[in-house]
PDB file of C-alpha atoms in Angstrom:
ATOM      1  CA  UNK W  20      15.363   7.317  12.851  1.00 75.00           C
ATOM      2  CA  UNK W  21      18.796   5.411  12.335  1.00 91.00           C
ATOM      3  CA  UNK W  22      18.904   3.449   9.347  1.00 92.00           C
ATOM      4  CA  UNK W  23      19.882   0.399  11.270  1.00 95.00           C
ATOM      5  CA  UNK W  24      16.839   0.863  13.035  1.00 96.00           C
ATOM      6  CA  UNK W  25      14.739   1.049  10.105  1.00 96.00           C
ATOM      7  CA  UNK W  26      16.228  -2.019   8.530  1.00 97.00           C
ATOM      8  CA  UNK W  27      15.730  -4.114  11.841  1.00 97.00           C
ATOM      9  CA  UNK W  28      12.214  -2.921  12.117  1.00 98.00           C
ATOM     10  CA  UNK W  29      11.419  -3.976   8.471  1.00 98.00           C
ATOM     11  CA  UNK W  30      13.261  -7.236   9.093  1.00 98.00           C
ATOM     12  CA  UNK W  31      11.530  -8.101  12.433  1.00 97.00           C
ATOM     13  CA  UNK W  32       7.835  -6.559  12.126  1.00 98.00           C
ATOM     14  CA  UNK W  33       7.752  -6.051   8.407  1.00 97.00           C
ATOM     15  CA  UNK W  34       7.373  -2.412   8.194  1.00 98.00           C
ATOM     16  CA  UNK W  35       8.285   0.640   9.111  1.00 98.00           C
ATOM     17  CA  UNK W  36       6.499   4.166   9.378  1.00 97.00           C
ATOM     18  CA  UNK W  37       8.804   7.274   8.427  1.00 97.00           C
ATOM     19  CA  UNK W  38       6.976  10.484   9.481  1.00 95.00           C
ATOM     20  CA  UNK W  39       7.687  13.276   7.357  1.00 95.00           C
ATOM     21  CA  UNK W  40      10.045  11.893   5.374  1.00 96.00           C
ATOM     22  CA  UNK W  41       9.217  14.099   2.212  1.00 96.00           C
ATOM     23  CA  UNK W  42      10.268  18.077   2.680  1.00 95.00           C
ATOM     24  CA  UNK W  43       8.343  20.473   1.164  1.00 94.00           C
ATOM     25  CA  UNK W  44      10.200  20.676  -1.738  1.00 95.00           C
ATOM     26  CA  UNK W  45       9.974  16.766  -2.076  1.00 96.00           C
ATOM     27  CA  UNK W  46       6.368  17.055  -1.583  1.00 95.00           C
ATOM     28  CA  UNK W  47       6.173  19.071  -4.262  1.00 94.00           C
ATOM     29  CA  UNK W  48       7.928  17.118  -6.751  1.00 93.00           C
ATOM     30  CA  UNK W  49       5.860  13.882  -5.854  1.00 94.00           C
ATOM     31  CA  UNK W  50       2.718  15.961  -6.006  1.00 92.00           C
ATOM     32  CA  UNK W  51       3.900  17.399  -9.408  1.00 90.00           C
ATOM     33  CA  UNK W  52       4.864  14.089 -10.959  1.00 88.00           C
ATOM     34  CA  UNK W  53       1.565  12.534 -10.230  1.00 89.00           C
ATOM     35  CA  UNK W  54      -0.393  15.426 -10.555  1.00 83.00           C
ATOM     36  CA  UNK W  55      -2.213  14.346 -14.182  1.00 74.00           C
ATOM     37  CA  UNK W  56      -2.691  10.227 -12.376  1.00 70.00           C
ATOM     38  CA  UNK W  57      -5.558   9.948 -11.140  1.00 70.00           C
ATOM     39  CA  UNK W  58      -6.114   6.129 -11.420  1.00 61.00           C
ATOM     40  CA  UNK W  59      -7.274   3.066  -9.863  1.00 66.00           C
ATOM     41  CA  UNK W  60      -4.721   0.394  -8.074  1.00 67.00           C
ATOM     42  CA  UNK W  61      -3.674  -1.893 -10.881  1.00 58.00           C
ATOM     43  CA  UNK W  62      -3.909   0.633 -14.320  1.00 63.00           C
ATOM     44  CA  UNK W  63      -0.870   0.132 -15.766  1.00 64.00           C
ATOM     45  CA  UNK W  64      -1.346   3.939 -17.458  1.00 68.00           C
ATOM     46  CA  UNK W  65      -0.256   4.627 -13.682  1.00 76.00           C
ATOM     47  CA  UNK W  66       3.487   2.814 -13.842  1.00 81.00           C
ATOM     48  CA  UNK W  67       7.010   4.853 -15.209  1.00 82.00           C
ATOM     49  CA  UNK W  68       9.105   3.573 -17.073  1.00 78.00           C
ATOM     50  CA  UNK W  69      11.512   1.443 -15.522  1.00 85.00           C
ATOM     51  CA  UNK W  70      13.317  -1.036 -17.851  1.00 76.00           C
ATOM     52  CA  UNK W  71      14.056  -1.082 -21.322  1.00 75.00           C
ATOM     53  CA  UNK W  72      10.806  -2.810 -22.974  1.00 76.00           C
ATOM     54  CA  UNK W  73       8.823  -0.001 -20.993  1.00 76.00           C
ATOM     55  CA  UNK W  74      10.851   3.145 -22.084  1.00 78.00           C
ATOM     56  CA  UNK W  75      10.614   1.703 -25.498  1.00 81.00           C
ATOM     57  CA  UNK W  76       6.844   1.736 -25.430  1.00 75.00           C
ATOM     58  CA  UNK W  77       7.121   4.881 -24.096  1.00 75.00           C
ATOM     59  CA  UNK W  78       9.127   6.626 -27.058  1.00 80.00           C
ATOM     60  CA  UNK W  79       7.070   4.455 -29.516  1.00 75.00           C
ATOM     61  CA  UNK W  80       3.598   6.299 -27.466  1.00 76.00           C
ATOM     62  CA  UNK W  81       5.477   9.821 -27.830  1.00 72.00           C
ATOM     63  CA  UNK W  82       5.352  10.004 -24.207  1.00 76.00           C
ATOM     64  CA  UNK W  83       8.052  12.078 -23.612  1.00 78.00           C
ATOM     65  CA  UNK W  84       7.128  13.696 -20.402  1.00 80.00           C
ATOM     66  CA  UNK W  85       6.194  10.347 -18.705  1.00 80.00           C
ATOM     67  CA  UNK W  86      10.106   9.650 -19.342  1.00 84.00           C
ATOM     68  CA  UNK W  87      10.966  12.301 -18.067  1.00 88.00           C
ATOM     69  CA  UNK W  88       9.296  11.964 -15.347  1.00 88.00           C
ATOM     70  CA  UNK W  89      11.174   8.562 -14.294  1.00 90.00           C
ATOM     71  CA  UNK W  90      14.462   9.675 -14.981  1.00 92.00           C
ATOM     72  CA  UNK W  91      13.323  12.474 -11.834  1.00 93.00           C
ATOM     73  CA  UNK W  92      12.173   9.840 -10.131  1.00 95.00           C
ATOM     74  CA  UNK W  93      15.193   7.168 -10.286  1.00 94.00           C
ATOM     75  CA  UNK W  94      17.116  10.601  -9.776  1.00 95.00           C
ATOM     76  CA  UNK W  95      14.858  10.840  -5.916  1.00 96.00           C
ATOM     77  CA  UNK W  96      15.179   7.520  -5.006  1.00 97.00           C
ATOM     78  CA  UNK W  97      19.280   7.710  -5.465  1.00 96.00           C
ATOM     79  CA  UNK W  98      19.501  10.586  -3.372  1.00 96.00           C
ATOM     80  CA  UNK W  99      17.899   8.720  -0.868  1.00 96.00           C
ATOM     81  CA  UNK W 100      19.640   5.236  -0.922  1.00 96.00           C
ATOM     82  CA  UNK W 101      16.544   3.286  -1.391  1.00 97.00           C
ATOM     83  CA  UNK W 102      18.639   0.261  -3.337  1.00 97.00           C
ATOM     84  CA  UNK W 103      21.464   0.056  -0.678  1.00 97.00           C
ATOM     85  CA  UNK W 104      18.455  -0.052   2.329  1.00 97.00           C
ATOM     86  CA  UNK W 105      16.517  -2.856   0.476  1.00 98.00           C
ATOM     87  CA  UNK W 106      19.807  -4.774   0.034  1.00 98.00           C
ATOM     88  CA  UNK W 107      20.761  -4.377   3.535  1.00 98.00           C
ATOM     89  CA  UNK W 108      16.692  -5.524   3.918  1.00 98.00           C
ATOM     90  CA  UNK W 109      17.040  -8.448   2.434  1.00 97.00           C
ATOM     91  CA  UNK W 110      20.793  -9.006   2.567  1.00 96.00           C
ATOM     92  CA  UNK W 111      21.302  -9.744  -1.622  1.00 96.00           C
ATOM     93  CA  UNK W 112      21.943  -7.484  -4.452  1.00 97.00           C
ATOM     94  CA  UNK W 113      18.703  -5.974  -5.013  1.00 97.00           C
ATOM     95  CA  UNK W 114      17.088  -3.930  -8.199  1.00 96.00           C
ATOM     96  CA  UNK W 115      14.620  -1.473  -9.091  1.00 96.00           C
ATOM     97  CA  UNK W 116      11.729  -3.366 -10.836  1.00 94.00           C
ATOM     98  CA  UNK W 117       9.186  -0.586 -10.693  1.00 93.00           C
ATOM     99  CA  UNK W 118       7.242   2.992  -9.797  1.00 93.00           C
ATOM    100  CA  UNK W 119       3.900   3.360  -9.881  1.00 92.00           C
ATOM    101  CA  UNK W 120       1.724   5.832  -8.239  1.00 91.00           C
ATOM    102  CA  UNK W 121      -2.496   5.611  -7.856  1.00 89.00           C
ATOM    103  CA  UNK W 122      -5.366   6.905  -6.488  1.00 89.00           C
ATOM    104  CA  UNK W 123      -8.834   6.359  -4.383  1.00 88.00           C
ATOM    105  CA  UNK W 124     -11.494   7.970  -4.183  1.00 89.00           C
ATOM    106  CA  UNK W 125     -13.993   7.874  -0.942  1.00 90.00           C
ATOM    107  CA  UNK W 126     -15.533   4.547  -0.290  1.00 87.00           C
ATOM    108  CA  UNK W 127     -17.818   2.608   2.504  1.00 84.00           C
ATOM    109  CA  UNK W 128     -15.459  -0.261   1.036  1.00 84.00           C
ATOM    110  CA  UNK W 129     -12.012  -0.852   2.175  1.00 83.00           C
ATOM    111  CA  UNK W 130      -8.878  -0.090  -0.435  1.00 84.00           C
ATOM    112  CA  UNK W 131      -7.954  -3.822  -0.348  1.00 87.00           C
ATOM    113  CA  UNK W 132      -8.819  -6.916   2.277  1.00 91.00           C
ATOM    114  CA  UNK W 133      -6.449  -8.276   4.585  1.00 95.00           C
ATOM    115  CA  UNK W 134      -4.150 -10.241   2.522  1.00 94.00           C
ATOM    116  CA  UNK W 135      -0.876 -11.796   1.605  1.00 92.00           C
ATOM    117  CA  UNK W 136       0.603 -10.806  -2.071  1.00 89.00           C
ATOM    118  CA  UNK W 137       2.207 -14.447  -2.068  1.00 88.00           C
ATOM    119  CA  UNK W 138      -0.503 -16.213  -3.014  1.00 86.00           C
ATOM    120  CA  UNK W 139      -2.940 -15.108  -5.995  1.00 72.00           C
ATOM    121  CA  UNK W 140      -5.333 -16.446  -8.396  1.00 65.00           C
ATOM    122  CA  UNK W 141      -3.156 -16.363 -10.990  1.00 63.00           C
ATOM    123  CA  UNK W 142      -1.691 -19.245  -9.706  1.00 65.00           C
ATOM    124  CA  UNK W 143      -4.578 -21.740  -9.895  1.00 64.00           C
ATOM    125  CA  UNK W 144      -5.170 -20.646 -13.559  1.00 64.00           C
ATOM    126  CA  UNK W 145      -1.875 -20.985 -14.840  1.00 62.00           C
ATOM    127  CA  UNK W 146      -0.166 -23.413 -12.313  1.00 73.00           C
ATOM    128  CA  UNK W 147       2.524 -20.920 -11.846  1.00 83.00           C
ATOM    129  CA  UNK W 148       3.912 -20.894  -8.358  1.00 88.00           C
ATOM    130  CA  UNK W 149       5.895 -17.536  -7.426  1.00 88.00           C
ATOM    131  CA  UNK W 150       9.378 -18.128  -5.951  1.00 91.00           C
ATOM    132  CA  UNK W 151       9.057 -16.623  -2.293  1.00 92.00           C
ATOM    133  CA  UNK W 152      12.472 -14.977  -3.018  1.00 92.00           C
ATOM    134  CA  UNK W 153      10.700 -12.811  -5.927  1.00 92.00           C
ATOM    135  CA  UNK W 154       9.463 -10.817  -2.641  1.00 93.00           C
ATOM    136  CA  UNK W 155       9.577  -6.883  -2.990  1.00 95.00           C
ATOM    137  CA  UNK W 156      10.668  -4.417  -0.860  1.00 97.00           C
ATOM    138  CA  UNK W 157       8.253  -1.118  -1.562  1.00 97.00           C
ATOM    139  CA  UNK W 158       8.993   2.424  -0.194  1.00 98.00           C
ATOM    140  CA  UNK W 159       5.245   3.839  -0.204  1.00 96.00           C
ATOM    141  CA  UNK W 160       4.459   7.488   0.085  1.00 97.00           C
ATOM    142  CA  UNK W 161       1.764   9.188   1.211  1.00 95.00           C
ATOM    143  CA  UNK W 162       0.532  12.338  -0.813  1.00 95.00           C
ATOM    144  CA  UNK W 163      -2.316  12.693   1.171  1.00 94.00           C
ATOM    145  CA  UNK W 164      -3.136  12.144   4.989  1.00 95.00           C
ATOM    146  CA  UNK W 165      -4.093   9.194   6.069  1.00 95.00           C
ATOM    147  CA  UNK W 166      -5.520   7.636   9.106  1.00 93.00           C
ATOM    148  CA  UNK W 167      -7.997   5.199  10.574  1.00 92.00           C
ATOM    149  CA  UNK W 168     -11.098   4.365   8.526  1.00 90.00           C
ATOM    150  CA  UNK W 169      -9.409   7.287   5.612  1.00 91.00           C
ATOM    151  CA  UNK W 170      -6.757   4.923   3.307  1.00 91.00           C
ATOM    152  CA  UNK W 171      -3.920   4.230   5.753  1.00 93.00           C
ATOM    153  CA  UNK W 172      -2.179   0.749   5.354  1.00 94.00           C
ATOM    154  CA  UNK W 173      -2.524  -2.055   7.738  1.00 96.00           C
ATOM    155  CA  UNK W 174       0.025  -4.458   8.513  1.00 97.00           C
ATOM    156  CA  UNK W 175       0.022  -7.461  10.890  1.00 98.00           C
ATOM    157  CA  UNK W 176       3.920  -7.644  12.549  1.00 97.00           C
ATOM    158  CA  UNK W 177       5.822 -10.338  11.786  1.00 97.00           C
ATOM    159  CA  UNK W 178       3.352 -12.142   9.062  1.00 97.00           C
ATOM    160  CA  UNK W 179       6.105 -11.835   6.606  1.00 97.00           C
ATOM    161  CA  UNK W 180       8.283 -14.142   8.023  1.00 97.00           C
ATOM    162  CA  UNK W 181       5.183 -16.517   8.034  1.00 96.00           C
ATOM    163  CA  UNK W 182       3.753 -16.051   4.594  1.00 96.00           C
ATOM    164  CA  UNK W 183       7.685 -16.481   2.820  1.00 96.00           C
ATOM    165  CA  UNK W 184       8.408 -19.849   4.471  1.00 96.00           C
ATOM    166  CA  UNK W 185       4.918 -21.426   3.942  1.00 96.00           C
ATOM    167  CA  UNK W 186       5.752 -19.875  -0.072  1.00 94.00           C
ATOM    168  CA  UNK W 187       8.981 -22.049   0.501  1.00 95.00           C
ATOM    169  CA  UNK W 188       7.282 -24.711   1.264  1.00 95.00           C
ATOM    170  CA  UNK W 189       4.833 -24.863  -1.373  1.00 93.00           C
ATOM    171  CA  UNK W 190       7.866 -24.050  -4.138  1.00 92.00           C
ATOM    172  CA  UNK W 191      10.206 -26.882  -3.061  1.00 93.00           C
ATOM    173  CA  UNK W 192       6.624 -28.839  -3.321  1.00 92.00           C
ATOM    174  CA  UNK W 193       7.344 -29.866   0.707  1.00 94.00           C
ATOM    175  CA  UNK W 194       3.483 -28.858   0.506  1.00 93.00           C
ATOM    176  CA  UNK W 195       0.633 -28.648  -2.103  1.00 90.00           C
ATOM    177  CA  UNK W 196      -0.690 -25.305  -3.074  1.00 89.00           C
ATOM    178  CA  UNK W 197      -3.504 -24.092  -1.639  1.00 88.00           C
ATOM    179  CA  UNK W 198      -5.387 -20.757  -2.113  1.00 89.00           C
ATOM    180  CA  UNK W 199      -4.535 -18.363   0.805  1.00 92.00           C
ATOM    181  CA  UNK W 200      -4.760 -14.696  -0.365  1.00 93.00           C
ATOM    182  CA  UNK W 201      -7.109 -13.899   2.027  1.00 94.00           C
ATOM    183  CA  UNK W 202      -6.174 -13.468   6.169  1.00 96.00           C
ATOM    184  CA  UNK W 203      -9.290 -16.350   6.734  1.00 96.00           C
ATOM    185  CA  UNK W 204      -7.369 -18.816   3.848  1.00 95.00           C
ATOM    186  CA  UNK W 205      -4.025 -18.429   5.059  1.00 97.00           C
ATOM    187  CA  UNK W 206      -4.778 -18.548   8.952  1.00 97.00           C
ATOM    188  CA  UNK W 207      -7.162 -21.885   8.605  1.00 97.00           C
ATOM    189  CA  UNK W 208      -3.793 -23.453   6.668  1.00 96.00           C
ATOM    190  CA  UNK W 209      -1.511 -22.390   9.219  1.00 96.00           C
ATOM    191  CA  UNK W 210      -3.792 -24.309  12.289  1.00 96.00           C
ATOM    192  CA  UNK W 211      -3.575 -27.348   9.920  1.00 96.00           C
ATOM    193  CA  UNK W 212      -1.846 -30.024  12.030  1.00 95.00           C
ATOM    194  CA  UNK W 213       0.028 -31.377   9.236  1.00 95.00           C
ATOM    195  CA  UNK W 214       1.072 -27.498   7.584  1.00 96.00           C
ATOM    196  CA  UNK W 215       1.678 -26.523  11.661  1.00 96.00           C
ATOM    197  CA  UNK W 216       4.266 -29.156  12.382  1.00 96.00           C
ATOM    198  CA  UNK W 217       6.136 -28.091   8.653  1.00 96.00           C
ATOM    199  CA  UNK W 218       6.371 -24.702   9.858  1.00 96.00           C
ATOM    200  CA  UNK W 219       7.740 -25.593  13.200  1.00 95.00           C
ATOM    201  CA  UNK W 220      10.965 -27.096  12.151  1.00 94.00           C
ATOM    202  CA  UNK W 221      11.741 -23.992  10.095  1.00 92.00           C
ATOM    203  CA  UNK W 222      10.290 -21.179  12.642  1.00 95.00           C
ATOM    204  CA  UNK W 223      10.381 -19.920  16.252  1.00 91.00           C
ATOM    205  CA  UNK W 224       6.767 -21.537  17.397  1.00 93.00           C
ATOM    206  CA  UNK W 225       6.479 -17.724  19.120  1.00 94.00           C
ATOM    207  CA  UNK W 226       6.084 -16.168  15.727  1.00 95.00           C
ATOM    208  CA  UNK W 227       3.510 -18.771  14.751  1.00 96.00           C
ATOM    209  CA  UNK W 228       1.411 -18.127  18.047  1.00 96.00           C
ATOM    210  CA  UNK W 229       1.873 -14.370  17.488  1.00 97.00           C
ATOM    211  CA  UNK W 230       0.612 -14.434  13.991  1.00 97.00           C
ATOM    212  CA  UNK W 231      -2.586 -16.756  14.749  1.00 97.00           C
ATOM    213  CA  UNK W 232      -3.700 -14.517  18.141  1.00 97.00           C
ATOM    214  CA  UNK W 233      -3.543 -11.277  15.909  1.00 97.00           C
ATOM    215  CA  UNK W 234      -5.423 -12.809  13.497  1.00 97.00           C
ATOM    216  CA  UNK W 235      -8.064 -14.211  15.632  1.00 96.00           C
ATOM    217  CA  UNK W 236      -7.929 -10.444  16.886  1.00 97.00           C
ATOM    218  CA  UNK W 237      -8.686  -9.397  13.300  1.00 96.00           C
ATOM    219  CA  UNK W 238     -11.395 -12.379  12.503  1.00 96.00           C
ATOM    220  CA  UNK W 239     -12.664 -13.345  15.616  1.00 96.00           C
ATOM    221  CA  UNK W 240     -12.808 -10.384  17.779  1.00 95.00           C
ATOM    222  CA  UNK W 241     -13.273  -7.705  14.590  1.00 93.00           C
ATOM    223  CA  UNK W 242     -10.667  -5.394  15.962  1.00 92.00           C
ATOM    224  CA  UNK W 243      -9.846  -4.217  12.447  1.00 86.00           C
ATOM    225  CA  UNK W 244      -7.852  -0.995  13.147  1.00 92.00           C
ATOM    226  CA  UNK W 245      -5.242  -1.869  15.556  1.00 95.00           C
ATOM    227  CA  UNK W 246      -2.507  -2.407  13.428  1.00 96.00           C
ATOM    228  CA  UNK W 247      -2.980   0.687  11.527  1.00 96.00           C
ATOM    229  CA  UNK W 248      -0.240   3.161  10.585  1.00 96.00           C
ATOM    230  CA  UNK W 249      -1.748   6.403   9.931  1.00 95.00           C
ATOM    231  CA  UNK W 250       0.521   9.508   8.321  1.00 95.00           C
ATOM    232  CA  UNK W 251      -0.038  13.094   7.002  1.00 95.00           C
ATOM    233  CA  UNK W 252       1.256  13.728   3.384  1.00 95.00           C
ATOM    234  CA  UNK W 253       4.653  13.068   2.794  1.00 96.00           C
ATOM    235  CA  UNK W 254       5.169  10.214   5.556  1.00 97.00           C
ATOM    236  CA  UNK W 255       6.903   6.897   3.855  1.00 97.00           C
ATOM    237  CA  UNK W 256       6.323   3.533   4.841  1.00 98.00           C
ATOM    238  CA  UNK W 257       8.649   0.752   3.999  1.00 98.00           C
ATOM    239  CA  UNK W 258       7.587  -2.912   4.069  1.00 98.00           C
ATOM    240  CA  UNK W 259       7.787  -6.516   2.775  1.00 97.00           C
ATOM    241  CA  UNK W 260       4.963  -7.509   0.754  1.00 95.00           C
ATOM    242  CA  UNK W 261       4.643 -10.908   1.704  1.00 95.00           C
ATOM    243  CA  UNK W 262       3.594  -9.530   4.993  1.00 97.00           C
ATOM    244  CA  UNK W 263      -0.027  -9.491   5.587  1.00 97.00           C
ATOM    245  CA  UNK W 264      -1.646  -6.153   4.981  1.00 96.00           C
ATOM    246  CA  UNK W 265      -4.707  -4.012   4.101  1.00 94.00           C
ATOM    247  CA  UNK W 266      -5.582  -0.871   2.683  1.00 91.00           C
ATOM    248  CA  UNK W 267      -8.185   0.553   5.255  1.00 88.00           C
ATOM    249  CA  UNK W 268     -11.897   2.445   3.476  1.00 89.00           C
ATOM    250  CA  UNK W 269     -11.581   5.773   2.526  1.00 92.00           C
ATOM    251  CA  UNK W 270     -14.487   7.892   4.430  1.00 91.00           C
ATOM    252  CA  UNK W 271     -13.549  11.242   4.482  1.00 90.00           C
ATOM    253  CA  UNK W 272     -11.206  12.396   1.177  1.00 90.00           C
ATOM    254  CA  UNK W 273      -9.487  10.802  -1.231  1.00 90.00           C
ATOM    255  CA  UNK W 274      -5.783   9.209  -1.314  1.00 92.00           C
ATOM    256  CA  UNK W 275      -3.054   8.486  -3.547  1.00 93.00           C
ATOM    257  CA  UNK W 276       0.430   6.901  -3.056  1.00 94.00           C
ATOM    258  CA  UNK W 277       3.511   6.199  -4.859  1.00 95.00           C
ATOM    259  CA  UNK W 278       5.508   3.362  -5.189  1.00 96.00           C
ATOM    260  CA  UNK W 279       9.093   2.105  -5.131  1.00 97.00           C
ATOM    261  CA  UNK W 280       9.389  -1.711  -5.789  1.00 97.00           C
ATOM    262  CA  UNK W 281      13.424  -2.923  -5.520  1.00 97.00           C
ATOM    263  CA  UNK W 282      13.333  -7.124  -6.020  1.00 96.00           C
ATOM    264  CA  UNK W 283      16.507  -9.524  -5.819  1.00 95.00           C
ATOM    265  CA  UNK W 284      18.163  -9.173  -9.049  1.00 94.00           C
ATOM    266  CA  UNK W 285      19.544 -12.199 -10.916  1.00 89.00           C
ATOM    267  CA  UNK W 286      16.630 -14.397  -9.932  1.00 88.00           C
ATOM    268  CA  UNK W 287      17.248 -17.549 -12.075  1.00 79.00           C
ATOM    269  CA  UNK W 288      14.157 -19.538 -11.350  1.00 85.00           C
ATOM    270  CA  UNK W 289      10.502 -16.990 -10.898  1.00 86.00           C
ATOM    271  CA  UNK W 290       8.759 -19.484 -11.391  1.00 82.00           C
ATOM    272  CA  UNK W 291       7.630 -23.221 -10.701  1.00 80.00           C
ATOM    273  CA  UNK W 292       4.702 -25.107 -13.280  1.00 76.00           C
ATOM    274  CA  UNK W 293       2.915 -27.743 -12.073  1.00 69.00           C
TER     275      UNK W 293
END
């Protein structure tokens, strides 16, 4: 695929599936890196070393080959462009801000809900809203096959465009914060009359009515899989998180990824506390 077609894809739906996208050497050098990981989402044991306070930690553990390790990695995602495709993605200066790779085992239980990375709990406790423009762009790999109802990703089209200006809303405090992680939070705020008509002046109403039928699809009519985007080992996806997305139950083998994360760099304000 073009690489102007990839960036318009990720701009437009969100995402974008890249078959094969790891050769077999490739496929072996992922493999190898991650071979000794075999971690739950969200262990930090399972993220490289990326910026200074990290490699420091590193040297202070003695874990040399784990910095090694990320100096082959930055060394991959160079050859490949990754930085100049997530500027182009999100048309700013863009930097790495982190690798991590993980893995899950078989479950009746799905990876991760349908959800948007936007909002978490994090910020009731704290009062900490995110700036929407913290969004990241992730290059995920596949390092095992993935399908339907077996760990492949979900992602409704177009929710990212949704989610970020509802965040921009609540940051420039246009709107209160409200809990909506979840697909059922978010879409119940977006049929609010008064959250609706907010939206409206900033979007196309099209991609508001898209975004609520899909997710009546998902919620009311239980069609769960039909944004699924299945791969064999070695297929990349690249996506916005704010997006909404899931990470489908595992039923037949296991499956582990790893991650690219590249953020807007220079970010002055992260943050808003209420």
């Amino acid at each position: 695929m073009e690489m102007s077609k990839i960036i318009q894809k990720v701009q437009t739906d969100g995402y974008c599936v890249i078959e094969n996208f790891l050769g077999e050497r490739d496929l072996k050098l992922m493999q190898e890196l991650t071979r000794n990981y075999t971690l739950e989402k969200g262990n930090n044991l399972g993220k490289y070393a990326i910026g200074y306070k990290s490699l420091i930690i590193k040297l202070i553990k003695l874990e040399f080959r784990k910095i090694y390790y990320t100096f082959l990695l930055k060394k991959f995602a160079n050859k490949f462009d990754f930085r100049d495709t997530s500027n182009k993605i999100l048309q700013c200066n863009t930097e790495l801000v982190n690798i991590d790779t993980y893995f899950n085992n078989v479950s009746s239980e799905p990876v991760l809900d349908w959800h948007c990375d936007l909002s978490n709990k994090s910020s009731i406790k704290v009062k900490k809203i995110i700036n929407p423009e913290m969004v990241s762009i992730k290059f995920f790999f596949y390092l095992t096959n993935v399908y339907t109802n077996n760990g492949c990703l979900s992602y409704i089209p177009g929710s990212h465009i949704i989610v970020k200006e509802l965040g921009r809303l609540v940051f420039s405090r246009e709107i209160d914060y409200e809990y909506y992680w979840s697909l059922k939070a978010l879409t119940a705020l977006i049929k609010r009359s008064d959250i609706r008509k907010k939206l409206e002046k900033k979007l196309n109403n099209e991609v508001i009515e898209k975004f609520l039928i899909n997710s009546d699809k998902i919620l009311i009519e239980k069609k769960n899989n039909i944004f699924d985007l299945p791969s064999k080992k070695g297929g990349l996806v690249i996506f916005d998180e704010y997006g909404v997305h899931r990470g489908s139950k595992i039923e037949r083998e296991p499956r582990k990824v790893i991650r690219f994360f590249y953020r807007k760099k220079g970010i002055n304000e992260k943050f808003r506390y209420n």
